[in-house]
PDB file of C-alpha atoms in Angstrom:
ATOM      1  CA  MET A   1      68.661  86.157 116.597  1.00 41.00           C
ATOM      2  CA  ILE A   2      65.015  85.995 117.665  1.00 43.00           C
ATOM      3  CA  VAL A   3      64.182  87.789 120.911  1.00 40.00           C
ATOM      4  CA  GLN A   4      60.933  86.826 122.584  1.00 42.00           C
ATOM      5  CA  THR A   5      59.349  88.789 125.406  1.00 47.00           C
ATOM      6  CA  THR A   6      58.188  86.611 128.285  1.00 50.00           C
ATOM      7  CA  PRO A   7      54.438  87.104 128.818  1.00 55.00           C
ATOM      8  CA  GLN A   8      53.663  89.044 131.973  1.00 65.00           C
ATOM      9  CA  ASP A   9      51.790  86.952 134.519  1.00 81.00           C
ATOM     10  CA  ALA A  10      49.907  88.245 137.537  1.00 88.00           C
ATOM     11  CA  LEU A  11      52.108  86.678 140.226  1.00 90.00           C
ATOM     12  CA  SER A  12      55.308  88.015 138.651  1.00 89.00           C
ATOM     13  CA  SER A  13      53.717  91.434 138.301  1.00 89.00           C
ATOM     14  CA  ILE A  14      52.644  91.512 141.941  1.00 90.00           C
ATOM     15  CA  LEU A  15      55.979  90.255 143.304  1.00 90.00           C
ATOM     16  CA  THR A  16      57.773  92.883 141.230  1.00 89.00           C
ATOM     17  CA  THR A  17      55.476  95.696 142.333  1.00 88.00           C
ATOM     18  CA  ILE A  18      55.809  94.864 146.044  1.00 88.00           C
ATOM     19  CA  ASN A  19      59.610  94.620 145.621  1.00 87.00           C
ATOM     20  CA  ALA A  20      59.842  91.069 146.939  1.00 89.00           C
ATOM     21  CA  VAL A  21      63.555  90.482 147.566  1.00 88.00           C
ATOM     22  CA  ALA A  22      64.856  87.260 149.092  1.00 88.00           C
ATOM     23  CA  GLN A  23      67.883  87.279 151.361  1.00 83.00           C
ATOM     24  CA  CYS A  24      69.535  84.300 153.039  1.00 80.00           C
ATOM     25  CA  SER A  25      70.039  85.147 156.687  1.00 76.00           C
ATOM     26  CA  ILE A  26      70.600  82.099 158.904  1.00 80.00           C
ATOM     27  CA  SER A  27      72.256  78.723 159.022  1.00 85.00           C
ATOM     28  CA  LEU A  28      71.457  76.609 162.073  1.00 90.00           C
ATOM     29  CA  ARG A  29      73.002  73.324 163.107  1.00 91.00           C
ATOM     30  CA  ALA A  30      71.672  71.680 166.238  1.00 93.00           C
ATOM     31  CA  GLY A  31      71.678  68.389 168.093  1.00 92.00           C
ATOM     32  CA  GLY A  32      70.537  66.795 171.330  1.00 92.00           C
ATOM     33  CA  GLU A  33      68.030  68.853 173.278  1.00 93.00           C
ATOM     34  CA  TRP A  34      67.530  72.395 172.010  1.00 94.00           C
ATOM     35  CA  GLY A  35      64.906  75.047 171.366  1.00 94.00           C
ATOM     36  CA  ILE A  36      64.765  78.556 169.872  1.00 94.00           C
ATOM     37  CA  ARG A  37      62.018  81.154 170.231  1.00 94.00           C
ATOM     38  CA  PHE A  38      61.618  83.586 167.325  1.00 92.00           C
ATOM     39  CA  ALA A  39      59.653  86.818 167.559  1.00 91.00           C
ATOM     40  CA  ALA A  40      57.089  87.629 164.875  1.00 87.00           C
ATOM     41  CA  PRO A  41      59.163  88.609 161.815  1.00 85.00           C
ATOM     42  CA  ALA A  42      58.938  92.023 160.219  1.00 82.00           C
ATOM     43  CA  ASN A  43      59.338  90.310 156.829  1.00 86.00           C
ATOM     44  CA  ILE A  44      58.184  86.931 155.575  1.00 91.00           C
ATOM     45  CA  LYS A  45      60.454  84.170 156.873  1.00 91.00           C
ATOM     46  CA  PHE A  46      61.260  81.256 154.584  1.00 90.00           C
ATOM     47  CA  ASN A  47      63.118  78.273 156.060  1.00 90.00           C
ATOM     48  CA  VAL A  48      64.153  74.835 154.846  1.00 90.00           C
ATOM     49  CA  VAL A  49      65.049  71.750 156.896  1.00 92.00           C
ATOM     50  CA  ARG A  50      68.081  70.299 155.145  1.00 90.00           C
ATOM     51  CA  ARG A  51      68.947  67.494 157.541  1.00 91.00           C
ATOM     52  CA  GLY A  52      67.299  65.675 160.444  1.00 94.00           C
ATOM     53  CA  THR A  53      63.968  66.497 162.104  1.00 95.00           C
ATOM     54  CA  CYS A  54      62.694  69.236 164.392  1.00 95.00           C
ATOM     55  CA  TRP A  55      59.426  70.619 165.740  1.00 96.00           C
ATOM     56  CA  LEU A  56      57.662  73.785 164.641  1.00 96.00           C
ATOM     57  CA  ILE A  57      55.555  75.218 167.464  1.00 95.00           C
ATOM     58  CA  THR A  58      53.140  78.122 167.065  1.00 90.00           C
ATOM     59  CA  GLY A  59      50.009  79.405 168.709  1.00 82.00           C
ATOM     60  CA  HIS A  60      48.014  78.764 165.542  1.00 76.00           C
ATOM     61  CA  GLN A  61      48.099  74.971 165.350  1.00 83.00           C
ATOM     62  CA  ALA A  62      49.306  71.824 167.073  1.00 90.00           C
ATOM     63  CA  PRO A  63      53.109  71.293 167.104  1.00 93.00           C
ATOM     64  CA  MET A  64      54.278  69.882 163.788  1.00 94.00           C
ATOM     65  CA  GLN A  65      57.288  67.694 163.238  1.00 96.00           C
ATOM     66  CA  LEU A  66      59.357  68.764 160.254  1.00 95.00           C
ATOM     67  CA  LYS A  67      61.730  66.511 158.353  1.00 93.00           C
ATOM     68  CA  ALA A  68      64.482  66.992 155.828  1.00 91.00           C
ATOM     69  CA  GLY A  69      63.119  68.608 152.670  1.00 88.00           C
ATOM     70  CA  ASP A  70      60.218  70.393 154.377  1.00 91.00           C
ATOM     71  CA  CYS A  71      59.855  74.128 153.799  1.00 90.00           C
ATOM     72  CA  PHE A  72      57.962  76.532 156.015  1.00 92.00           C
ATOM     73  CA  VAL A  73      56.904  80.134 155.604  1.00 92.00           C
ATOM     74  CA  ILE A  74      56.094  82.423 158.530  1.00 92.00           C
ATOM     75  CA  ALA A  75      54.146  85.651 158.028  1.00 88.00           C
ATOM     76  CA  ASN A  76      53.509  87.891 161.038  1.00 83.00           C
ATOM     77  CA  ALA A  77      53.587  85.201 163.715  1.00 88.00           C
ATOM     78  CA  PRO A  78      56.002  84.234 166.514  1.00 92.00           C
ATOM     79  CA  PHE A  79      57.227  80.646 166.390  1.00 94.00           C
ATOM     80  CA  ASP A  80      59.535  78.123 168.069  1.00 95.00           C
ATOM     81  CA  LEU A  81      61.884  75.541 166.565  1.00 95.00           C
ATOM     82  CA  ALA A  82      62.955  72.740 168.868  1.00 95.00           C
ATOM     83  CA  SER A  83      64.093  69.169 169.284  1.00 95.00           C
ATOM     84  CA  ALA A  84      60.816  68.436 171.106  1.00 94.00           C
ATOM     85  CA  PRO A  85      57.606  70.392 171.842  1.00 94.00           C
ATOM     86  CA  ASP A  86      58.483  70.621 175.549  1.00 93.00           C
ATOM     87  CA  ALA A  87      62.107  71.682 175.077  1.00 93.00           C
ATOM     88  CA  ARG A  88      63.447  74.719 176.893  1.00 93.00           C
ATOM     89  CA  MET A  89      63.451  77.693 174.539  1.00 94.00           C
ATOM     90  CA  LEU A  90      66.240  80.224 174.143  1.00 94.00           C
ATOM     91  CA  PRO A  91      65.577  83.607 172.507  1.00 93.00           C
ATOM     92  CA  ALA A  92      66.795  83.684 168.897  1.00 90.00           C
ATOM     93  CA  HIS A  93      68.625  86.917 169.692  1.00 87.00           C
ATOM     94  CA  ASP A  94      70.830  85.050 172.187  1.00 89.00           C
ATOM     95  CA  VAL A  95      71.370  82.042 169.923  1.00 87.00           C
ATOM     96  CA  PHE A  96      72.604  84.236 167.064  1.00 84.00           C
ATOM     97  CA  SER A  97      74.420  86.771 169.236  1.00 79.00           C
ATOM     98  CA  ASP A  98      77.879  85.724 168.013  1.00 72.00           C
ATOM     99  CA  SER A  99      76.873  85.789 164.345  1.00 64.00           C
ATOM    100  CA  ASP A 100      73.855  87.122 162.535  1.00 59.00           C
ATOM    101  CA  MET A 101      74.231  84.378 159.941  1.00 72.00           C
ATOM    102  CA  ALA A 102      75.158  81.065 161.589  1.00 77.00           C
ATOM    103  CA  ALA A 103      74.708  79.288 164.898  1.00 86.00           C
ATOM    104  CA  ARG A 104      75.187  75.924 166.566  1.00 87.00           C
ATOM    105  CA  LEU A 105      73.003  74.734 169.410  1.00 87.00           C
ATOM    106  CA  GLY A 106      72.924  71.639 171.609  1.00 84.00           C
ATOM    107  CA  ASP A 107      75.110  68.577 171.161  1.00 84.00           C
ATOM    108  CA  GLY A 108      76.107  67.517 167.663  1.00 80.00           C
ATOM    109  CA  GLY A 109      74.737  68.602 164.336  1.00 83.00           C
ATOM    110  CA  ASP A 110      72.111  66.077 163.314  1.00 91.00           C
ATOM    111  CA  VAL A 111      69.688  68.902 162.393  1.00 94.00           C
ATOM    112  CA  ALA A 112      70.492  71.555 159.769  1.00 92.00           C
ATOM    113  CA  ILE A 113      68.244  74.428 158.776  1.00 92.00           C
ATOM    114  CA  LEU A 114      68.806  77.155 156.198  1.00 88.00           C
ATOM    115  CA  GLY A 115      66.635  80.227 156.372  1.00 85.00           C
ATOM    116  CA  GLY A 116      66.063  83.658 155.042  1.00 87.00           C
ATOM    117  CA  SER A 117      63.659  86.520 154.651  1.00 88.00           C
ATOM    118  CA  VAL A 118      61.557  87.760 151.791  1.00 90.00           C
ATOM    119  CA  ARG A 119      61.683  91.506 152.227  1.00 88.00           C
ATOM    120  CA  LEU A 120      58.658  93.401 150.922  1.00 88.00           C
ATOM    121  CA  ASP A 121      57.796  97.017 150.249  1.00 85.00           C
ATOM    122  CA  THR A 122      56.796  98.541 153.593  1.00 77.00           C
ATOM    123  CA  VAL A 123      53.426  99.672 152.195  1.00 81.00           C
ATOM    124  CA  ASP A 124      52.567  97.372 149.302  1.00 83.00           C
ATOM    125  CA  GLY A 125      53.949  94.241 150.945  1.00 87.00           C
ATOM    126  CA  VAL A 126      50.607  93.616 152.653  1.00 86.00           C
ATOM    127  CA  VAL A 127      49.296  92.428 149.283  1.00 89.00           C
ATOM    128  CA  LEU A 128      51.264  89.209 149.799  1.00 89.00           C
ATOM    129  CA  SER A 129      51.715  88.976 153.578  1.00 86.00           C
ATOM    130  CA  GLU A 130      47.966  89.266 154.199  1.00 86.00           C
ATOM    131  CA  ALA A 131      47.160  86.771 151.433  1.00 88.00           C
ATOM    132  CA  LEU A 132      49.297  84.050 153.015  1.00 88.00           C
ATOM    133  CA  PRO A 133      48.414  82.032 156.114  1.00 88.00           C
ATOM    134  CA  SER A 134      50.454  82.957 159.199  1.00 88.00           C
ATOM    135  CA  ILE A 135      52.118  79.539 159.063  1.00 90.00           C
ATOM    136  CA  LEU A 136      52.577  77.675 155.793  1.00 90.00           C
ATOM    137  CA  VAL A 137      54.296  74.288 155.663  1.00 91.00           C
ATOM    138  CA  ILE A 138      55.136  72.571 152.382  1.00 89.00           C
ATOM    139  CA  GLU A 139      56.161  68.984 153.034  1.00 87.00           C
ATOM    140  CA  GLY A 140      59.115  67.452 151.261  1.00 80.00           C
ATOM    141  CA  GLY A 141      57.030  65.567 148.700  1.00 71.00           C
ATOM    142  CA  ALA A 142      55.345  68.733 147.450  1.00 69.00           C
ATOM    143  CA  ALA A 143      58.659  70.575 147.617  1.00 66.00           C
ATOM    144  CA  ALA A 144      60.482  67.912 145.561  1.00 70.00           C
ATOM    145  CA  PRO A 145      60.832  70.135 142.451  1.00 73.00           C
ATOM    146  CA  ILE A 146      63.077  72.484 144.412  1.00 78.00           C
ATOM    147  CA  ASN A 147      65.465  69.841 145.781  1.00 78.00           C
ATOM    148  CA  TRP A 148      68.072  70.773 143.167  1.00 82.00           C
ATOM    149  CA  LEU A 149      67.770  74.435 144.173  1.00 82.00           C
ATOM    150  CA  LEU A 150      68.213  73.551 147.829  1.00 79.00           C
ATOM    151  CA  ASP A 151      71.252  71.380 147.076  1.00 82.00           C
ATOM    152  CA  GLN A 152      72.770  74.310 145.201  1.00 84.00           C
ATOM    153  CA  LEU A 153      71.895  76.618 148.087  1.00 82.00           C
ATOM    154  CA  ASP A 154      73.719  74.317 150.491  1.00 80.00           C
ATOM    155  CA  ARG A 155      76.826  74.280 148.314  1.00 83.00           C
ATOM    156  CA  GLU A 156      76.854  78.024 147.711  1.00 83.00           C
ATOM    157  CA  TRP A 157      76.314  78.861 151.390  1.00 77.00           C
ATOM    158  CA  ASP A 158      79.546  77.235 152.470  1.00 76.00           C
ATOM    159  CA  SER A 159      81.551  77.761 149.277  1.00 80.00           C
ATOM    160  CA  GLY A 160      83.009  81.213 149.836  1.00 79.00           C
ATOM    161  CA  ALA A 161      83.021  81.487 146.035  1.00 86.00           C
ATOM    162  CA  PRO A 162      82.808  84.888 144.333  1.00 91.00           C
ATOM    163  CA  GLY A 163      79.175  86.002 144.183  1.00 88.00           C
ATOM    164  CA  ALA A 164      78.038  83.287 146.616  1.00 85.00           C
ATOM    165  CA  GLN A 165      75.847  85.639 148.664  1.00 84.00           C
ATOM    166  CA  LEU A 166      73.957  86.872 145.609  1.00 88.00           C
ATOM    167  CA  MET A 167      73.648  83.330 144.318  1.00 87.00           C
ATOM    168  CA  CYS A 168      72.150  82.210 147.637  1.00 86.00           C
ATOM    169  CA  ASN A 169      69.670  85.070 147.597  1.00 87.00           C
ATOM    170  CA  ASP A 170      68.561  84.298 144.038  1.00 88.00           C
ATOM    171  CA  LEU A 171      68.232  80.576 144.727  1.00 87.00           C
ATOM    172  CA  LEU A 172      66.152  81.337 147.808  1.00 87.00           C
ATOM    173  CA  ARG A 173      63.846  83.585 145.805  1.00 88.00           C
ATOM    174  CA  VAL A 174      63.264  80.919 143.148  1.00 89.00           C
ATOM    175  CA  ALA A 175      62.619  78.340 145.880  1.00 87.00           C
ATOM    176  CA  PHE A 176      60.122  80.696 147.511  1.00 89.00           C
ATOM    177  CA  ILE A 177      58.202  81.045 144.237  1.00 90.00           C
ATOM    178  CA  HIS A 178      58.077  77.249 143.958  1.00 88.00           C
ATOM    179  CA  VAL A 179      56.646  77.119 147.469  1.00 88.00           C
ATOM    180  CA  LEU A 180      53.977  79.658 146.494  1.00 89.00           C
ATOM    181  CA  ARG A 181      53.094  77.463 143.513  1.00 88.00           C
ATOM    182  CA  ALA A 182      52.824  74.400 145.755  1.00 86.00           C
ATOM    183  CA  HIS A 183      50.584  76.387 148.096  1.00 87.00           C
ATOM    184  CA  LEU A 184      48.360  77.425 145.181  1.00 86.00           C
ATOM    185  CA  ALA A 185      48.073  73.831 143.977  1.00 83.00           C
ATOM    186  CA  ASP A 186      46.931  72.771 147.450  1.00 81.00           C
ATOM    187  CA  ARG A 187      44.323  75.514 147.954  1.00 75.00           C
ATOM    188  CA  ALA A 188      40.688  74.526 148.223  1.00 65.00           C
ATOM    189  CA  ALA A 189      38.593  75.070 145.113  1.00 64.00           C
ATOM    190  CA  ASP A 190      36.410  77.622 146.892  1.00 67.00           C
ATOM    191  CA  ALA A 191      39.218  79.548 148.638  1.00 76.00           C
ATOM    192  CA  GLU A 192      39.007  83.326 148.335  1.00 81.00           C
ATOM    193  CA  GLY A 193      41.597  85.996 147.518  1.00 85.00           C
ATOM    194  CA  TRP A 194      43.743  86.993 144.555  1.00 89.00           C
ATOM    195  CA  LEU A 195      46.008  83.998 145.095  1.00 88.00           C
ATOM    196  CA  SER A 196      43.044  81.689 144.473  1.00 86.00           C
ATOM    197  CA  GLY A 197      42.171  83.692 141.382  1.00 90.00           C
ATOM    198  CA  LEU A 198      45.526  82.687 139.872  1.00 90.00           C
ATOM    199  CA  ILE A 199      44.397  79.067 139.645  1.00 87.00           C
ATOM    200  CA  ASP A 200      40.779  79.662 138.622  1.00 90.00           C
ATOM    201  CA  ARG A 201      40.402  78.825 134.917  1.00 91.00           C
ATOM    202  CA  HIS A 202      38.000  81.733 134.411  1.00 94.00           C
ATOM    203  CA  ILE A 203      39.695  84.337 136.597  1.00 94.00           C
ATOM    204  CA  ALA A 204      43.379  83.626 135.859  1.00 93.00           C
ATOM    205  CA  PRO A 205      43.300  84.878 132.221  1.00 94.00           C
ATOM    206  CA  VAL A 206      41.643  88.076 133.393  1.00 95.00           C
ATOM    207  CA  LEU A 207      44.235  88.719 136.106  1.00 94.00           C
ATOM    208  CA  GLN A 208      47.014  88.045 133.615  1.00 92.00           C
ATOM    209  CA  ALA A 209      45.528  90.514 131.116  1.00 94.00           C
ATOM    210  CA  VAL A 210      44.923  93.247 133.695  1.00 94.00           C
ATOM    211  CA  HIS A 211      48.444  92.979 135.074  1.00 93.00           C
ATOM    212  CA  ALA A 212      49.972  92.865 131.597  1.00 91.00           C
ATOM    213  CA  GLU A 213      48.141  96.017 130.466  1.00 94.00           C
ATOM    214  CA  PRO A 214      46.890  97.996 133.481  1.00 94.00           C
ATOM    215  CA  GLU A 215      46.767 101.160 131.366  1.00 95.00           C
ATOM    216  CA  ARG A 216      44.220  99.680 128.950  1.00 95.00           C
ATOM    217  CA  ASN A 217      40.635 100.899 129.196  1.00 94.00           C
ATOM    218  CA  TRP A 218      39.257  97.452 130.012  1.00 96.00           C
ATOM    219  CA  THR A 219      35.504  96.952 129.928  1.00 96.00           C
ATOM    220  CA  LEU A 220      33.454  94.322 131.697  1.00 96.00           C
ATOM    221  CA  VAL A 221      32.505  92.900 128.306  1.00 97.00           C
ATOM    222  CA  GLU A 222      36.159  92.421 127.296  1.00 97.00           C
ATOM    223  CA  LEU A 223      37.085  90.842 130.615  1.00 97.00           C
ATOM    224  CA  SER A 224      34.101  88.503 130.593  1.00 97.00           C
ATOM    225  CA  ARG A 225      35.105  87.326 127.109  1.00 97.00           C
ATOM    226  CA  LEU A 226      38.577  86.502 128.398  1.00 96.00           C
ATOM    227  CA  ALA A 227      36.928  84.559 131.219  1.00 96.00           C
ATOM    228  CA  GLY A 228      34.665  82.714 128.792  1.00 96.00           C
ATOM    229  CA  GLN A 229      31.563  83.679 130.744  1.00 96.00           C
ATOM    230  CA  SER A 230      28.601  86.002 130.513  1.00 97.00           C
ATOM    231  CA  ARG A 231      29.056  89.424 132.111  1.00 96.00           C
ATOM    232  CA  SER A 232      26.841  88.623 135.081  1.00 96.00           C
ATOM    233  CA  SER A 233      28.369  85.188 135.720  1.00 97.00           C
ATOM    234  CA  PHE A 234      31.898  86.543 135.399  1.00 97.00           C
ATOM    235  CA  ALA A 235      31.282  89.565 137.648  1.00 96.00           C
ATOM    236  CA  ALA A 236      29.761  87.343 140.343  1.00 96.00           C
ATOM    237  CA  ARG A 237      32.542  84.751 140.129  1.00 94.00           C
ATOM    238  CA  PHE A 238      35.318  87.342 140.178  1.00 96.00           C
ATOM    239  CA  LYS A 239      33.921  89.089 143.252  1.00 94.00           C
ATOM    240  CA  GLN A 240      33.363  85.790 145.035  1.00 92.00           C
ATOM    241  CA  ARG A 241      36.900  84.554 144.367  1.00 91.00           C
ATOM    242  CA  VAL A 242      38.947  87.762 144.534  1.00 92.00           C
ATOM    243  CA  GLY A 243      36.827  89.776 146.958  1.00 91.00           C
ATOM    244  CA  VAL A 244      36.205  92.873 144.823  1.00 93.00           C
ATOM    245  CA  ALA A 245      34.463  93.596 141.512  1.00 96.00           C
ATOM    246  CA  PRO A 246      36.607  93.252 138.350  1.00 96.00           C
ATOM    247  CA  LEU A 247      36.816  96.938 137.446  1.00 96.00           C
ATOM    248  CA  ASP A 248      37.349  97.856 141.091  1.00 96.00           C
ATOM    249  CA  TYR A 249      40.301  95.433 141.143  1.00 95.00           C
ATOM    250  CA  LEU A 250      41.705  97.162 138.044  1.00 96.00           C
ATOM    251  CA  THR A 251      41.374 100.587 139.658  1.00 96.00           C
ATOM    252  CA  ARG A 252      42.963  99.434 142.905  1.00 95.00           C
ATOM    253  CA  TRP A 253      45.874  97.865 141.045  1.00 95.00           C
ATOM    254  CA  ARG A 254      46.423 101.018 139.006  1.00 96.00           C
ATOM    255  CA  MET A 255      46.422 103.107 142.172  1.00 96.00           C
ATOM    256  CA  ARG A 256      48.867 100.755 143.866  1.00 94.00           C
ATOM    257  CA  LEU A 257      51.213 101.143 140.900  1.00 94.00           C
ATOM    258  CA  ALA A 258      50.742 104.904 141.047  1.00 95.00           C
ATOM    259  CA  ALA A 259      51.352 105.059 144.792  1.00 94.00           C
ATOM    260  CA  GLY A 260      54.601 103.125 144.470  1.00 92.00           C
ATOM    261  CA  ARG A 261      55.859 105.496 141.798  1.00 93.00           C
ATOM    262  CA  LEU A 262      54.835 108.504 143.891  1.00 94.00           C
ATOM    263  CA  ARG A 263      56.735 107.176 146.900  1.00 91.00           C
ATOM    264  CA  ARG A 264      59.880 106.165 145.073  1.00 87.00           C
ATOM    265  CA  GLY A 265      60.243 108.624 142.215  1.00 87.00           C
ATOM    266  CA  SER A 266      59.876 112.228 141.182  1.00 89.00           C
ATOM    267  CA  GLU A 267      58.057 111.975 137.847  1.00 93.00           C
ATOM    268  CA  PRO A 268      55.142 114.399 137.442  1.00 95.00           C
ATOM    269  CA  VAL A 269      51.768 113.303 138.763  1.00 95.00           C
ATOM    270  CA  SER A 270      50.216 113.975 135.360  1.00 95.00           C
ATOM    271  CA  SER A 271      52.692 111.620 133.674  1.00 96.00           C
ATOM    272  CA  ILE A 272      51.890 108.826 136.125  1.00 96.00           C
ATOM    273  CA  GLY A 273      48.158 109.225 135.551  1.00 96.00           C
ATOM    274  CA  GLU A 274      48.511 109.305 131.777  1.00 96.00           C
ATOM    275  CA  SER A 275      50.716 106.184 131.754  1.00 96.00           C
ATOM    276  CA  LEU A 276      48.020 104.314 133.688  1.00 96.00           C
ATOM    277  CA  GLY A 277      45.265 105.135 131.236  1.00 95.00           C
ATOM    278  CA  TYR A 278      43.780 108.339 132.630  1.00 96.00           C
ATOM    279  CA  SER A 279      42.983 111.031 130.080  1.00 93.00           C
ATOM    280  CA  SER A 280      42.957 113.861 132.622  1.00 95.00           C
ATOM    281  CA  ASP A 281      44.569 114.811 135.908  1.00 94.00           C
ATOM    282  CA  SER A 282      41.144 115.222 137.478  1.00 95.00           C
ATOM    283  CA  ALA A 283      40.079 111.680 136.587  1.00 96.00           C
ATOM    284  CA  PHE A 284      43.333 110.257 137.957  1.00 97.00           C
ATOM    285  CA  GLY A 285      43.083 112.372 141.098  1.00 96.00           C
ATOM    286  CA  ALA A 286      39.488 111.305 141.734  1.00 96.00           C
ATOM    287  CA  SER A 287      40.388 107.609 141.470  1.00 96.00           C
ATOM    288  CA  PHE A 288      43.425 108.072 143.710  1.00 97.00           C
ATOM    289  CA  ARG A 289      41.413 109.929 146.366  1.00 96.00           C
ATOM    290  CA  ARG A 290      38.738 107.227 146.315  1.00 95.00           C
ATOM    291  CA  ILE A 291      41.318 104.567 147.167  1.00 94.00           C
ATOM    292  CA  TYR A 292      43.817 106.452 149.340  1.00 94.00           C
ATOM    293  CA  GLY A 293      41.668 109.274 150.723  1.00 95.00           C
ATOM    294  CA  THR A 294      44.039 112.004 149.587  1.00 95.00           C
ATOM    295  CA  SER A 295      45.371 113.565 146.394  1.00 96.00           C
ATOM    296  CA  PRO A 296      48.406 112.091 144.593  1.00 96.00           C
ATOM    297  CA  ALA A 297      50.501 115.187 145.332  1.00 95.00           C
ATOM    298  CA  ARG A 298      49.636 115.196 149.018  1.00 95.00           C
ATOM    299  CA  TYR A 299      50.249 111.446 149.241  1.00 94.00           C
ATOM    300  CA  ARG A 300      53.761 111.940 147.870  1.00 93.00           C
ATOM    301  CA  SER A 301      54.413 114.770 150.323  1.00 92.00           C
ATOM    302  CA  GLU A 302      53.135 112.766 153.315  1.00 91.00           C
ATOM    303  CA  GLN A 303      55.132 109.679 152.379  1.00 86.00           C
ATOM    304  CA  ARG A 304      58.327 111.683 152.087  1.00 80.00           C
ATOM    305  CA  GLY A 305      57.497 113.271 155.422  1.00 73.00           C
ATOM    306  CA  GLY A 306      57.544 109.855 157.059  1.00 56.00           C
ATOM    307  CA  ARG A 307      53.840 109.091 157.194  1.00 49.00           C
ATOM    308  CA  SER A 308      52.435 105.860 155.793  1.00 47.00           C
ATOM    309  CA  LEU A 309      49.042 105.283 154.177  1.00 46.00           C
ATOM    310  CA  ASN A 310      47.911 101.717 153.520  1.00 45.00           C
ATOM    311  CA  LEU A 311      45.588 100.543 150.767  1.00 45.00           C
TER     312      LEU A 311
END
């Protein structure tokens, strides 16, 4: 038997590090005149219109009519779902008061929506939530590759079969990754941020290498070779697209990995630093203080004391 290790890619690495966990949370069936007002979510909301049409209303853009097959992602923004833009809105808390998972509203059931949350690490989750627009809509055509997943999600939701809840959560997570891919494919060529770097032919191989081997003592020369550019051209392109210099990105990623391990585990600080490529505790501590403003040991103590430091 031949066992092959799947190459580590930057998006998978980031989603793993920020503990992105999908969880199905609502099923809504509605008809006639209806409207629901949702508060800004603590986690990323991911919803799919499975049947009929409805309106998505936010303060960020004009009301948008959604149809069956459309997916929408909400990050840190309140929003309304309704039969019409001028419909009377009921608080989501009242609509789902009888059940946290399912609700019916209005007359009939010509509209069906499945939804869930993508829960992120309370500190590192900003890596993704701040990289996404507050409102992201992927229309049915672009979301076509996930139709099979959504059909399976529908069947599992109502099946009551053993393991159905876990199956729904896993299907939702895969669908969410497809939506991220569709969003990447639709981004402007000059868009900034690490998400844009994933689709840049020069930057993407560098991000993949850095995330696959963060402990390696990467040099600008090595990274520029991976990018297929001169050092100066690569450094300028990377900073323009990603927002920070290449080696600064490497340091920040290493420190984010270190911070997560400090928060969640009890391994010695020296072991964490060594595993991330630092030959001495002082070198690791200096890098950590530059990014987080405190020593690794104090960071761990403060986090366990209930304080939160953001990168």
